[in-house]
Amino acid sequence: MTSTLHVDSVTKDFGSVRAVEDVSFTVDEGKFVTLLGPSGCGKTTTLRMIAGFETPTEGRVRLGDHDITMEEPYLRPTSMVFQSYALFPHKTVGENVGFGLKMRDVPADERSDRIAKMLDLIELPGIEDRGIDELSGGQQQRVALARALITEPEVLLLDEPLGALDLKLRKNMQVELKNLQEELGITFVYVTHDQEEALTMSDEIIILNEGEIEQRGTPTEIYESPRTRFVADFIGDTNLLDGTYVENGNAAIVECGSVDVPIDSLSAATDGQSLSVSIRPEKIALGDGAGNGNGNSVTLRGEVEDVIYQGNVAKVHVTIDGTELVLEQQVIDTVNLPTPGSECTISWDQENTNVLTG
Ligand SMILES: Nc1ncnc2c1ncn2[C@@H]1O[C@H](COP(=O)(O)OP(=O)(O)O)[C@@H](O)[C@H]1O
Ligand SMILES: [Mg+2]
């Protein structure tokens, strides 16, 4: 039996506030899918409806053929890890981790065995009798994870579980969590507002904006081929140019102020329509000839406005008759950085121009 998670046309209103609007997605068994979006876009509410802490105003939640929309949280084969950990402060580590088993009337002997196994899994063996306040933030996070996993959920729901950790620990935990997920083969639905975290960990990313899905795809698809202005802007740095579509036989351009950006002609666009394009800074090179000779190269002449040295890379701001583009250059040798005020040629492979349709 496969237990694909189905979120079907789910809407959630809190009074007059629509937190989630007609959201549908599926997550195949054993996949790591991340809901990514800015604060307030409906991530937590979506997760809480899957967990059963909120009831959808409209729509259904299913696991395989099993409709769980109205089922009590503790009866669902789901488990949730909260950003705040939500550990019981006056219970020991062992009591916290074993809580879900006690709720399910698992006998004390079996409970102890399974608690010990979980503490091994999170690499904190033998700390059953410690108090929660004796643990560091990172350790508390692991205990919260163990508490969620001990009931052997089919779907683990994680709401910004690394949000309270400092950067270095967070990066380590990202890798550990991803490894653990692969080892256990459990479906993970992960929530974060941190795009780098989402790109690092996920099989697929679902971008939410104001309660609605903007785009779903693999990290590569989301980063390399954003389809909307929102996604292009939210994920990574980019050059966003707003312009007008002008058809020219098989080819076309988007007139963006002083810059004409050539694109393939679009059957879905009409002459004179407003359109935006996005080009990632690291896709633009100084000099001509970007694109390995395969695709069409876009070449423009401009002036170096500013060079911002960032250690491994430098951001080079170039103006083309008043329109600014930023390109990113690997710093192999600081001597070769361009000089502000100098004339320059920039180029990129036309394939790296993303036409944004929404
Ligand atoms: N219990 C609630 N009562 C009223 N409004 C809520 C409640 N929970 C969330 N909201 C509102 O719903 C929207 C989405 O919230 P949330 O799902 O927490 O977003 P996110 O997790 O993406 O930051 C926000 O506008 C928030 O203020
Ligand atoms: Mg939230």
Coordinates of C-alpha atoms and ligand atoms in Angstrom, one line a residue:
M1 CA 0.0 0.0 0.0
T2 CA 1.3 3.4 -0.8
S3 CA 0.4 6.3 1.4
T4 CA 0.7 9.4 -0.7
L5 CA -0.3 12.5 1.3
H6 CA -3.1 14.4 -0.5
V7 CA -4.0 18.0 0.4
D8 CA -7.1 18.6 -1.7
S9 CA -8.3 22.2 -2.3
V10 CA -7.8 23.2 1.3
T11 CA -8.9 26.7 2.5
K12 CA -8.7 28.0 6.0
D13 CA -10.3 31.2 7.3
F14 CA -9.8 32.6 10.7
G15 CA -12.7 35.0 11.0
S16 CA -12.2 37.4 8.1
V17 CA -8.6 36.4 7.6
R18 CA -8.0 33.9 4.8
A19 CA -4.8 32.1 5.9
V20 CA -4.8 29.4 3.2
E21 CA -6.6 29.6 -0.1
D22 CA -7.5 26.5 -2.2
V23 CA -4.2 24.8 -1.7
S24 CA -3.7 21.4 -3.3
F25 CA -0.6 19.2 -3.4
T26 CA 0.5 15.6 -2.9
V27 CA 3.6 14.2 -1.3
D28 CA 4.7 10.7 -2.3
E29 CA 5.7 8.3 0.4
G30 CA 9.2 8.7 1.6
K31 CA 9.7 12.2 0.0
F32 CA 11.1 15.3 1.6
V33 CA 8.9 18.2 0.5
T34 CA 9.3 21.8 1.9
L35 CA 6.7 24.5 2.1
L36 CA 8.7 27.7 1.6
G37 CA 7.5 31.3 1.8
P38 CA 7.7 34.5 3.8
S39 CA 6.3 35.0 7.2
G40 CA 2.5 34.9 7.3
C41 CA 2.0 33.1 3.9
G42 CA 0.1 30.2 5.5
K43 CA 2.9 27.6 6.1
T44 CA 2.1 26.8 9.7
T45 CA -1.6 26.7 9.2
T46 CA -1.2 24.3 6.3
L47 CA 1.0 22.0 8.5
R48 CA -1.5 22.2 11.4
M49 CA -4.3 21.1 9.2
I50 CA -2.3 18.0 8.1
A51 CA -1.5 17.3 11.8
G52 CA -5.1 17.9 12.9
F53 CA -4.6 20.9 15.1
E54 CA -6.8 23.0 12.8
T55 CA -9.9 22.0 10.8
P56 CA -10.0 23.2 7.2
T57 CA -12.8 25.6 6.3
E58 CA -13.0 23.8 3.0
G59 CA -11.2 20.8 1.4
R60 CA -9.8 17.4 2.5
V61 CA -6.6 15.9 3.8
R62 CA -6.0 12.2 2.9
L63 CA -3.3 9.7 3.4
G64 CA -3.6 7.1 0.7
D65 CA -7.3 6.3 0.6
H66 CA -7.8 7.3 4.2
D67 CA -9.6 10.6 4.7
I68 CA -8.1 12.1 7.9
T69 CA -9.6 15.6 7.6
M70 CA -11.6 15.2 10.8
E71 CA -9.5 12.7 12.7
E72 CA -8.0 13.6 16.1
P73 CA -4.3 14.5 15.9
Y74 CA -3.2 11.6 18.1
L75 CA -5.1 9.1 16.0
R76 CA -3.4 10.2 12.8
P77 CA -0.2 8.5 11.5
T78 CA 1.4 12.0 11.6
S79 CA 3.6 13.6 14.1
M80 CA 4.7 17.2 14.4
V81 CA 7.9 19.0 15.5
F82 CA 7.4 22.6 16.5
Q83 CA 9.7 25.5 16.2
S84 CA 9.5 26.2 19.9
Y85 CA 10.2 22.4 20.6
A86 CA 7.2 22.5 23.0
L87 CA 8.9 20.1 25.3
F88 CA 7.3 19.6 28.8
P89 CA 9.7 21.6 31.0
H90 CA 8.9 19.7 34.2
K91 CA 9.2 16.2 32.7
T92 CA 12.5 14.4 32.2
V93 CA 14.0 13.7 28.7
G94 CA 12.7 10.1 29.0
E95 CA 9.2 11.2 29.9
N96 CA 9.2 13.7 27.1
V97 CA 10.3 11.2 24.5
G98 CA 8.0 8.5 25.7
F99 CA 4.9 10.7 26.0
G100 CA 3.3 9.5 22.7
L101 CA 3.7 5.9 23.8
K102 CA 2.2 6.5 27.2
M103 CA -0.8 8.1 25.5
R104 CA -1.2 5.0 23.5
D105 CA -0.9 2.8 26.6
V106 CA 2.3 1.1 25.6
P107 CA 3.6 -0.9 28.6
A108 CA 6.5 0.6 30.6
D109 CA 9.1 -2.0 29.6
E110 CA 8.6 -1.6 25.9
R111 CA 8.4 2.2 26.4
S112 CA 11.9 2.2 28.1
D113 CA 13.4 0.1 25.2
R114 CA 12.0 2.4 22.6
I115 CA 13.0 5.5 24.4
A116 CA 16.6 4.2 24.6
K117 CA 16.6 3.4 20.9
M118 CA 15.4 6.9 20.0
L119 CA 18.0 8.5 22.2
D120 CA 20.6 6.4 20.3
L121 CA 19.2 7.5 17.0
I122 CA 19.5 11.2 17.9
E123 CA 23.0 10.5 19.3
L124 CA 22.2 11.4 22.9
P125 CA 22.3 8.0 24.5
G126 CA 21.5 7.5 28.2
I127 CA 20.1 11.0 29.0
E128 CA 16.7 9.7 30.0
D129 CA 16.8 11.1 33.5
R130 CA 18.1 14.6 32.6
G131 CA 15.9 17.6 33.0
I132 CA 15.0 19.7 29.9
D133 CA 16.6 22.8 31.4
E134 CA 19.9 20.9 31.5
L135 CA 20.0 20.7 27.7
S136 CA 21.4 23.1 25.1
G137 CA 19.1 24.4 22.3
G138 CA 20.5 21.9 19.9
Q139 CA 19.9 19.0 22.3
Q140 CA 16.4 20.1 23.0
Q141 CA 15.8 20.1 19.3
R142 CA 16.9 16.5 19.0
V143 CA 14.8 15.5 21.9
A144 CA 11.8 17.1 20.3
L145 CA 12.6 15.1 17.1
A146 CA 12.9 11.9 19.1
R147 CA 9.5 12.6 20.8
A148 CA 7.9 13.0 17.4
L149 CA 9.5 9.9 15.8
I150 CA 8.9 7.4 18.6
T151 CA 5.3 6.8 17.5
E152 CA 6.6 5.7 14.1
P153 CA 4.6 8.2 12.1
E154 CA 4.1 7.8 8.4
V155 CA 4.4 11.5 7.9
L156 CA 6.6 13.8 10.0
L157 CA 5.6 17.5 9.9
L158 CA 8.3 19.9 10.9
D159 CA 7.6 23.6 11.5
E160 CA 10.8 25.6 11.2
P161 CA 12.5 23.1 13.6
L162 CA 16.0 24.7 13.2
G163 CA 14.8 28.3 13.5
A164 CA 16.1 28.8 17.0
L165 CA 19.6 27.4 16.4
D166 CA 22.7 29.4 15.5
L167 CA 24.0 29.3 12.0
K168 CA 26.7 26.7 12.3
L169 CA 24.6 24.2 14.3
R170 CA 21.7 24.8 11.9
K171 CA 23.8 23.9 8.9
N172 CA 25.0 20.7 10.6
M173 CA 21.5 19.8 11.6
Q174 CA 20.2 20.3 8.1
V175 CA 22.5 17.6 6.8
E176 CA 21.8 15.3 9.8
L177 CA 18.0 15.7 9.4
K178 CA 18.2 14.9 5.7
N179 CA 20.3 11.8 6.4
L180 CA 17.9 10.7 9.1
Q181 CA 15.0 11.1 6.7
E182 CA 16.7 9.0 4.0
E183 CA 17.6 6.4 6.6
L184 CA 14.1 6.1 8.1
G185 CA 12.2 6.5 4.7
I186 CA 9.5 8.5 6.4
T187 CA 7.7 11.3 4.5
F188 CA 8.8 14.7 5.7
V189 CA 6.7 17.8 5.2
Y190 CA 9.1 20.6 6.2
V191 CA 8.3 24.3 6.7
T192 CA 10.8 27.1 6.5
H193 CA 11.1 30.7 5.4
D194 CA 14.8 30.1 4.7
Q195 CA 15.4 29.5 1.0
E196 CA 18.9 28.2 1.4
E197 CA 17.6 25.6 3.9
A198 CA 14.9 24.6 1.5
L199 CA 17.3 24.2 -1.4
T200 CA 19.8 22.2 0.7
M201 CA 17.3 19.6 2.1
S202 CA 14.4 19.1 -0.1
D203 CA 13.4 16.6 -2.9
E204 CA 10.8 19.2 -3.9
I205 CA 9.9 22.7 -2.8
I206 CA 6.4 24.2 -2.8
I207 CA 6.5 28.1 -2.8
L208 CA 3.6 29.7 -0.9
N209 CA 2.6 33.3 -1.3
E210 CA -0.3 34.9 0.6
G211 CA -1.9 31.5 1.2
E212 CA -1.6 30.3 -2.4
I213 CA 0.9 28.0 -4.2
E214 CA 3.1 30.0 -6.6
Q215 CA 5.3 27.1 -7.9
R216 CA 6.3 23.6 -7.1
G217 CA 9.5 21.9 -8.3
T218 CA 12.9 20.4 -7.4
P219 CA 15.4 22.8 -5.9
T220 CA 17.1 23.1 -9.3
E221 CA 13.8 23.8 -11.1
I222 CA 12.9 26.4 -8.5
Y223 CA 16.2 28.2 -8.6
E224 CA 17.0 27.8 -12.3
S225 CA 13.6 28.3 -13.8
P226 CA 11.4 30.5 -11.6
R227 CA 8.1 31.1 -13.4
T228 CA 6.8 34.1 -11.5
R229 CA 8.2 37.4 -10.4
F230 CA 7.6 36.4 -6.8
V231 CA 9.6 33.2 -7.0
A232 CA 12.5 34.8 -8.9
D233 CA 12.7 37.5 -6.3
F234 CA 12.2 35.3 -3.2
I235 CA 14.8 32.6 -4.2
G236 CA 18.4 33.8 -4.4
D237 CA 19.6 37.1 -5.9
T238 CA 18.5 38.1 -9.3
N239 CA 18.3 40.9 -11.9
L240 CA 14.6 41.5 -12.3
L241 CA 13.7 43.6 -15.3
D242 CA 10.2 44.8 -16.1
G243 CA 9.5 45.5 -19.8
T244 CA 7.3 45.2 -22.8
Y245 CA 7.1 42.2 -25.2
V246 CA 7.9 43.1 -28.8
E247 CA 7.5 40.4 -31.4
N248 CA 9.9 40.1 -34.3
G249 CA 9.2 37.1 -36.5
N250 CA 10.6 33.9 -34.8
A251 CA 12.4 36.0 -32.3
A252 CA 11.3 38.6 -29.8
I253 CA 12.6 41.1 -27.3
V254 CA 11.5 42.4 -24.0
E255 CA 12.2 46.1 -24.0
C256 CA 13.3 47.0 -20.5
G257 CA 14.0 50.7 -20.4
S258 CA 17.3 51.1 -22.2
V259 CA 18.0 47.4 -22.4
D260 CA 16.5 45.1 -25.1
V261 CA 16.6 41.5 -23.8
P262 CA 16.2 39.0 -26.6
I263 CA 14.0 35.9 -26.0
D264 CA 12.3 33.2 -28.0
S265 CA 9.0 34.3 -29.2
L266 CA 6.1 33.3 -27.0
S267 CA 2.9 31.9 -28.3
A268 CA 1.1 32.9 -25.1
A269 CA 2.2 36.6 -25.3
T270 CA 0.9 39.4 -27.4
D271 CA 2.8 42.4 -28.8
G272 CA 3.0 45.2 -26.3
Q273 CA 2.2 43.1 -23.3
S274 CA 4.0 43.8 -20.0
L275 CA 6.5 41.1 -19.1
S276 CA 9.4 40.6 -16.7
V277 CA 12.6 38.7 -17.1
S278 CA 15.0 37.4 -14.5
I279 CA 18.8 36.8 -15.0
R280 CA 20.8 35.4 -12.1
P281 CA 24.0 37.4 -11.4
E282 CA 26.3 34.4 -11.6
K283 CA 25.0 33.6 -15.1
I284 CA 26.4 36.9 -16.4
A285 CA 30.0 37.2 -17.4
L286 CA 32.3 40.1 -17.9
G287 CA 33.4 40.1 -21.6
D288 CA 31.7 38.5 -24.5
G289 CA 31.3 34.9 -25.4
A290 CA 29.1 33.5 -22.5
G291 CA 27.2 30.4 -23.5
N292 CA 29.8 27.9 -24.7
G293 CA 28.9 28.6 -28.3
N294 CA 25.8 26.4 -28.0
G295 CA 23.0 28.7 -27.3
N296 CA 22.6 32.3 -28.3
S297 CA 24.6 34.7 -26.4
V298 CA 23.3 38.1 -25.2
T299 CA 26.0 40.8 -25.3
L300 CA 25.7 44.3 -23.9
R301 CA 28.0 47.2 -23.4
G302 CA 28.0 49.3 -20.3
E303 CA 30.0 50.9 -17.6
V304 CA 31.2 49.5 -14.3
E305 CA 29.4 51.4 -11.6
D306 CA 30.6 49.6 -8.4
V307 CA 32.5 46.5 -7.4
I308 CA 31.6 44.9 -4.0
Y309 CA 34.2 42.5 -2.8
Q310 CA 32.7 39.7 -0.7
G311 CA 35.7 37.4 -0.3
N312 CA 35.0 34.4 -2.6
V313 CA 32.9 36.4 -5.0
A314 CA 32.6 40.0 -6.1
K315 CA 29.4 41.7 -7.1
V316 CA 29.9 43.9 -10.1
H317 CA 27.3 46.6 -10.8
V318 CA 27.1 47.6 -14.4
T319 CA 24.9 50.3 -15.9
I320 CA 23.7 50.1 -19.5
D321 CA 22.4 53.6 -20.4
G322 CA 20.9 53.9 -16.9
T323 CA 19.7 50.4 -16.4
E324 CA 21.6 48.5 -13.8
L325 CA 22.5 44.8 -13.9
V326 CA 24.5 43.0 -11.2
L327 CA 26.8 40.2 -12.1
E328 CA 28.7 37.9 -9.8
Q329 CA 32.3 37.0 -10.4
Q330 CA 34.4 34.3 -8.7
V331 CA 37.4 36.1 -7.1
I332 CA 40.4 34.0 -8.3
D333 CA 42.7 36.9 -8.3
T334 CA 41.9 40.4 -6.9
V335 CA 44.1 42.0 -9.5
N336 CA 41.6 41.0 -12.2
L337 CA 38.6 42.8 -10.6
P338 CA 37.2 45.5 -12.9
T339 CA 37.7 49.2 -12.0
P340 CA 34.6 51.4 -11.3
G341 CA 34.2 53.9 -14.2
S342 CA 35.6 51.6 -16.8
E343 CA 33.8 50.5 -19.9
C344 CA 32.9 46.9 -20.1
T345 CA 31.1 44.2 -22.1
I346 CA 28.8 41.7 -20.4
S347 CA 27.2 38.6 -21.8
W348 CA 25.1 35.6 -20.8
D349 CA 23.6 32.6 -22.5
Q350 CA 20.1 33.4 -23.7
E351 CA 18.9 30.1 -22.1
N352 CA 19.6 31.8 -18.7
T353 CA 17.0 34.5 -19.3
N354 CA 13.9 33.5 -17.4
V355 CA 10.7 34.9 -18.8
L356 CA 8.3 35.4 -15.9
T357 CA 4.7 34.9 -16.7
G358 CA 3.1 35.7 -13.4
Ligands
LIG1 N1 -5.3 31.2 15.1 C1 -5.3 32.2 14.3 N2 -6.2 33.2 14.3 C2 -6.2 34.2 13.5 N3 -5.4 34.4 12.5 C3 -4.4 33.5 12.3 C4 -4.3 32.3 13.2 N4 -3.3 31.6 12.8 C5 -2.8 32.2 11.7 N5 -3.4 33.3 11.4 C6 -3.2 34.2 10.3 O1 -3.1 33.5 9.1 C7 -2.0 33.9 8.2 C8 -1.1 32.7 8.0 O2 -0.4 32.4 9.2 P1 0.6 31.2 9.3 O3 0.1 30.0 8.8 O4 1.1 31.2 10.8 O5 1.8 31.7 8.4 P2 3.4 31.3 8.4 O6 3.5 30.1 9.2 O7 3.6 31.1 6.9 O8 4.1 32.5 8.9 C9 -1.4 35.1 8.9 O9 -2.0 36.2 8.4 C10 -1.8 34.9 10.4 O10 -1.9 36.1 11.1
MG2 MG 4.8 29.7 10.8

